[in-house]
Amino acid sequence: MSKKMSGASSLVKSLESAGVDVMFGIPGGAILPAYDPIFDSSIRHILVRHEQGAGHAATGYAQVTGRVGVCIATSGPGATNLVTPLADAAMDSVPMVAITGQVPSNAIGTDAFQEADIRGITMPFTKHNYLITDPDQIPRAIAEAFYIASSGRPGPVLVDIAKDALQKETDFVWPKELSLPGYRPQLEPVNQSILDAAALIAQSSKPVLYVGGGAIKANASKELLQLAELLGVPVVTTLMARGAFPDSHPLHYGMPGMHGTVGAVTALQKSDLLITLGARFDDRVTGKLSTFAVNAKVIHADIDPAEIGKNRFADVPVVGDLKRTIAALIPAVKAEFAKKAPDYSAWNASMNKLRATYPLGYDLPKDGSLSPQYVIERLSAITGPEAIYVAGVGQHQMWASQFVKYENPRTWLNSGGLGTMGYAVPAAMGAKVGAPDTPVWAIDGDGCFQMTNQELVTCALNNIPIKVAIINNESLGMVRQWQTLFYEGRYSNTSLESKRVPDFVKLADAMGCIGLTCDRPEDVDSIIKKANSINDQPVVVDFRVFKDAMVWPMVAAGTSNDDIMIAREMAPDWDSQEL
Amino acid sequence: MSKHTLAVLVENSPGVLARVAGLFSRRAYNIDSLAVGPTENPAISRMTIVINVESHSLEQVIRQLDKLVNVIHIAELKPSESVQAELILVKISATSKNRFDVDAVLETYDAVIVDESAETLTIEATGDAAKISDLLNALERFGIRELAQSGLVGIERGSRSLAERTLSVQSIPTAKSGQADYQN
Ligand SMILES: Cc1ncc(C[n+]2csc(CCOP(=O)(O)OP(=O)(O)O)c2C)c(N)n1
Ligand SMILES: [Mg+2]
C-alpha cells in the first residue's frame, strides 16, 4: 500500500515507522520542508539551542535507553555543528541517526548558500552515511540507517537529504526487507573459539576479566556477573564500562588505565591471561603498548572483528555479540573446571593485598577549602546508585569515574573516546528525556560547562529537570595538572577565573534554572539534598572547590603502566608486595 | 614491507571510491595503486588495490575495509594464483635514426605503437609489474617524454569467480519498530 505525499512526509513517516519517539534538532532552510510534517507528528521534537547539543542529547538518550538517538539539523552550519557529536558517537559506539537537510540537488557542488559536503565530512566517523536526492529512496535509507546504527557494533549514521527530495511527491513504502550485501554483523560466536577460550582460562593461573563498554552495549551485565563469580578472579571495568559490574562486588578492582586504581592497573600488568570482553586496548588503558601486560595471553571477545589484533595480538579471538559470547563461555568453562578445578587463590590473595594497600583516596586541601573529590563522593553517597551520572571531560570526569559508586549499567555516561568538553549538559538532557523518572546529575567542569550550558534553556522550557554539579576549580584543571607535572608549573592559558566571571548562580537563574552555590565542606550535604528535592526545574550547583587538587593515581601519557604514580613523585612500594 | 594485491567488490554507489581512499588515508595504510572499474554485474564495481604493508598487518587492513558497508567482498590475489596486469601509454623520443632499436625493444615486450609524430612515438603495453618496469628501463635511453600508467588489475586463475562466491545474500527483515533491539 502506498500513498502520495511529499518526501518530507515520507521522511517523518519513516522515522515513525522506525520507532522514533523523540528527536533533538533545530530547523533551517534546507530541512524546513521536514519541519512541517514534524509539526503534526507523534514524534516529540525538542528544540535545542545548538546542534552540538542535539547530537550529544541523542547520545545521552541512546546510552541510557539502548535505543537509537536521533538528531536533526539543516544544511551547512547546522550539519557541521553535528560533526563533534558524530565523531564522539563513533568513538564510543553510540547508536545514533542524524538527519540533515542539504541544498537542492541541482545546487549541489556549486558552493550554494549553506552548502557543506556533510557526507564527505562525516565519512571518517560515521558507521555509514547517505546523500539522498530521490524522494523514493527516503524510506529505505532511513530503515537501513536505523538497522546499521543499532546492530553489530553500534555507531552513528548520517542521512543527508536534498531539499528538493523533501519537496517532491513520492510514494511512502516502508521496506519489508533490507538487502545490505556488504553488512553482515556476526552475532553468534564460533563454537571452537569459545572452547579455545575456556581451555585457555582453565590453563591460566592469573586471569583477569578486562571489561569494556561493549558489555554495556550488549546488555551483558547479568552474564558477566555469572562468569565473574564462576571464575572468581579480578574484574576491571574501563572508563566506558563503569557500571557494567557492581562496584560493591568483592571481585571488582575498579577502573584500569591512566587514572585507574593501583589494583586494576597492576592486575592487568601482572596477569597471565586477559579475558577481554568488549574492550579495545585503548592507549589510555594500556599505557606504553610494548610494556602492557607482557606476560599475558589474550582472549579478545568483540563484536567488531577489526578490533581484534588492532593494538594487541589475540591468542583466542572471539567475534560475536558479547551477551551470547559470555552465555556460551559459562558452560564451556564449567566443563573445563569439571575436568580440573582451577586454583586462583595465590593470585587473588596477592591482588587483594595490593588492592587493600592502595585504595583510591585523596588529601583534603590544607587550607580548609572544598575538596572536589569530597563533593563527588558525597553526591554519590546521598543520591545513590539508581541515579544517572553524566560527566564532562577533565579532572572532574576522572573523579566522577573514581568516586561515584556505580552498581548498574547505563548509569554512567561520559565522552570516553573523543574526550569532548561540553558533552555533559546536553548528554544529561538526552539521558533525562530517555529516563524521565530517574534523577540525572551532570558532573561538569567549569570549563566544559561554559561550552554547552545553553541547553539548560532547552531543559527549563521543556520540563527536563536535570541537575548540574559544576566542579568549579576556576581552571581547565586537567590541563593545569599536566602543566604542574610536565611544564614546571607554567600555567599558560588555563586559568578561567570562573569564581569571578561568570556568576553561575545568576547564569542558571537567567536560563530558568535554580542556581545554588557551595564553598564550605559543611554545607555540601544539605545543598545536595536541597538540589535532589527539586524536581520541577533544572538545578545548577556551583561547587567552588580547591584549585590545585590533582587526579591520582596517574600513568603519564606514553609511559608504562609499571610506572604508575599514586601521588606526585610517589610510586607504590612494590618491594613490599609479592606479585 | 611486503606488497599485497586485493580484489575488492564494492557496491556501485556514489562515494564508494572516496570511502575506500579515505579509509586508507586516515588509517595511514600505504596504497601503491588502486584501479576501479565496472564488473559483469552493473550493481557492482571492482577495485584492485596494491598495498604496501609495513606496520599494519594485512589482516587488519582487510578487516577495516570490510567494515565499510558498501564493501561486499575482499580477496587477496596471490601472485602464483592470479593473473595481474597493468597498462602503460608512454611517449618516447624517436627519430628515423633510432627507430630500428625501438622496434627491437617493442618486439621483446609485446608493445605496440599507437601514435607517432615527427619526433615521438607513443607506445602501449600491458603486463605485470616486473615486465612493465623492465620495458620502461629499456625505453629510458630513448628519452621518456610522458608516461601514463593504469593501476594494476588482477583476477584469480581457474574457473572460480569472486562474485559467485559472495552474492548469495540473504535479506534482513525490518523490525516493526526499527529501534527494536536487533542484537538480542
Ligand atoms: C572540546 C575540547 N577542547 C579542549 C579539550 C582539552 N581539555 C581536556 S580537559 C580540559 C580542561 C577541562 O576543564 P574543566 O571543564 O574546567 O574541567 P576540570 O579539568 O577543571 O575538572 C581541556 C581544555 C577537550 N578535551 N575538548
Ligand atoms: Mg575546571
GROMACS .gro file of N, CA and C and ligand atoms in nm, chain A residues 446-447 471 473 475-477, ligand 2:
model
   22
  446ASP      N    1   3.399   2.359   3.522
  446ASP     CA    2   3.365   2.499   3.494
  446ASP      C    3   3.400   2.535   3.349
  447GLY      N    4   3.502   2.468   3.296
  447GLY     CA    5   3.538   2.492   3.156
  447GLY      C    6   3.437   2.428   3.062
  471ILE      N    7   3.195   2.149   3.907
  471ILE     CA    8   3.312   2.136   3.994
  471ILE      C    9   3.405   2.251   3.955
  473ASN      N   10   3.681   2.469   3.972
  473ASN     CA   11   3.817   2.491   4.021
  473ASN      C   12   3.881   2.608   3.948
  475SER      N   13   3.955   2.669   3.666
  475SER     CA   14   4.061   2.646   3.567
  475SER      C   15   4.027   2.527   3.478
  476LEU      N   16   4.101   2.518   3.369
  476LEU     CA   17   4.100   2.398   3.286
  476LEU      C   18   4.188   2.298   3.360
  477GLY      N   19   4.126   2.240   3.463
  477GLY     CA   20   4.203   2.172   3.566
  477GLY      C   21   4.293   2.060   3.515
  765MG      MG   22   3.776   2.327   3.587
   0.00000   0.00000   0.00000
